[in-house]
Coordinates of C-alpha atoms in Angstrom, one line a residue:
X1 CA -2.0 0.4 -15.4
X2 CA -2.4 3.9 -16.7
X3 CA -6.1 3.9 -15.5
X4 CA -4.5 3.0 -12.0
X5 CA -2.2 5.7 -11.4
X6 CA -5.0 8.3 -12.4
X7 CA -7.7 7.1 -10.4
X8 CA -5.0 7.1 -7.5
X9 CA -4.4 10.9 -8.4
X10 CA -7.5 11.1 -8.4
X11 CA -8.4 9.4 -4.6
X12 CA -4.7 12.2 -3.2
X13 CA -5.8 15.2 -4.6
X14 CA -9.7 15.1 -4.5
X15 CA -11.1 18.2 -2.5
X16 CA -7.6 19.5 -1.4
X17 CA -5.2 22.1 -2.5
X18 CA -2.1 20.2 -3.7
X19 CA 0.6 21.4 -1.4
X20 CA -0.8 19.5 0.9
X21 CA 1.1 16.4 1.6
X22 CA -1.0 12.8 0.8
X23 CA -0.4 10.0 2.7
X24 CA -0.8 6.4 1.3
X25 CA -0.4 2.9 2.7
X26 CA 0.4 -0.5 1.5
X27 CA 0.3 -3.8 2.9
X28 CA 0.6 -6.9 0.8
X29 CA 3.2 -9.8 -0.7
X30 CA 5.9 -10.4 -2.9
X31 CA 5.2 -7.9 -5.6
X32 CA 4.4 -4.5 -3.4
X33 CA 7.2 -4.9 -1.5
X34 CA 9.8 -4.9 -5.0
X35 CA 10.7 -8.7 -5.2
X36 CA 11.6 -9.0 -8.7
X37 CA 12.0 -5.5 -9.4
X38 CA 15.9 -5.0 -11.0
X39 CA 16.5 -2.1 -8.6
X40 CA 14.0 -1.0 -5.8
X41 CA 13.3 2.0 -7.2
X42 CA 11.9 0.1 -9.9
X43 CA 8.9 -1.1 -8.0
X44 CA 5.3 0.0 -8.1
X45 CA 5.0 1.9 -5.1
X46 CA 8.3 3.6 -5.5
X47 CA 7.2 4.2 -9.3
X48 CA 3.8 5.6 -8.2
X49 CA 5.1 7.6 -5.5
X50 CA 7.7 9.3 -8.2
X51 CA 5.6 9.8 -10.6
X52 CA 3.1 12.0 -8.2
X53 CA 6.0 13.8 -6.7
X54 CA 7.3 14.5 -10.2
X55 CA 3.9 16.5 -10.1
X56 CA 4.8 18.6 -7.8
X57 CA 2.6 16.4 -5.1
X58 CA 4.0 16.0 -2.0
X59 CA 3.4 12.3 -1.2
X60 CA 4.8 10.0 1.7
X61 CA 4.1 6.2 1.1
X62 CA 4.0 3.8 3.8
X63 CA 5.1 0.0 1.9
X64 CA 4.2 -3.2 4.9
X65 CA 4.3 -5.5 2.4
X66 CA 6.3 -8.4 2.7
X67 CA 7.3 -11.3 0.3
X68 CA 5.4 -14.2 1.5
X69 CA 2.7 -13.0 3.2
X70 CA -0.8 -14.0 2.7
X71 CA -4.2 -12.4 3.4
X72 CA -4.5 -13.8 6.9
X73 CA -1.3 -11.8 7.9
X74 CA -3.0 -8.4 6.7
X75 CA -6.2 -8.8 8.6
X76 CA -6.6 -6.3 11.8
X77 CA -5.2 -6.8 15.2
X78 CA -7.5 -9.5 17.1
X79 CA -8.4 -11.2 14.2
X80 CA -8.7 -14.8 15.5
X81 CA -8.0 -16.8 11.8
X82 CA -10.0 -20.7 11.5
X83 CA -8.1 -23.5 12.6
X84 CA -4.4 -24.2 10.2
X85 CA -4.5 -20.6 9.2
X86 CA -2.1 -17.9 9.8
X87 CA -2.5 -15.2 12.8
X88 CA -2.1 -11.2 11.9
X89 CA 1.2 -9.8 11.2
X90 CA 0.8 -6.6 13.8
X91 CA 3.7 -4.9 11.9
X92 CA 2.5 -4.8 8.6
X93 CA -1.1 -5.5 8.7
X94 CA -4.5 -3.2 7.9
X95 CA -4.3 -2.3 11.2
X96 CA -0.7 -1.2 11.1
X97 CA -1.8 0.9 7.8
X98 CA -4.0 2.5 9.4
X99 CA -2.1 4.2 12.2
X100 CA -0.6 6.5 9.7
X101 CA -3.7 7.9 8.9
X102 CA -3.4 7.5 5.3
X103 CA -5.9 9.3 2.5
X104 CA -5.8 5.5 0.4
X105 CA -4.8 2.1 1.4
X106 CA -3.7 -0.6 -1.4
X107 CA -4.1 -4.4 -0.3
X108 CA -2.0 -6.1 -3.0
X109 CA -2.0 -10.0 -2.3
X110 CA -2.6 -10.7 -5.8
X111 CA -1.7 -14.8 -5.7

């Protein structure tokens, strides 16, 4: 998990001066969005986007995910799924991610 969080640092601060605020998106199930977590700050993208502002990084996260959701709700706007499958979710899918203009974008569906 280590290895995670730097290469993340490394993707924010890459080629910039660090006062510059980083922007990063996530879109995915159960887990990104805290479900099990004892309190939510407790949860990954609350625990990564502390530990980089404990840095002295100014970081704004953007968390779509949803418990639930699959990796038919995350594909872009106009996405037309095969027959029996699941349509988009336009409010927290890639496309969704996207309009904040984010520097990274996690997809975490890991079941």
């Amino acid at each position: 998990m280590r290895k995670f969080y730097l290469q993340l640092l490394w993707l924010l601060v890459s080629g910039v001066a660090v006062s510059q605020t980083k922007v990063y998106s996530v879109i995915g199930s159960s887990t990104a969005a805290g479900m099990g977590a004892t309190v939510p700050d407790s949860n990954w993208v609350n625990r990564v986007t502390h530990y980089y502002q404990s840095l002295g990084l100014t970081i704004v996260a953007h968390n779509l995910a949803v418990g639930g959701r699959i990796c038919y709700h995350g594909m872009p706007n106009g996405y037309i799924p095969p027959p029996d499958r699941d349509y988009p979710q336009t409010n927290e899918n890639i496309t969704k991610a996207l309009s904040f203009s984010p520097d990274v974008v996690i997809v975490s569906y890991p079941t």
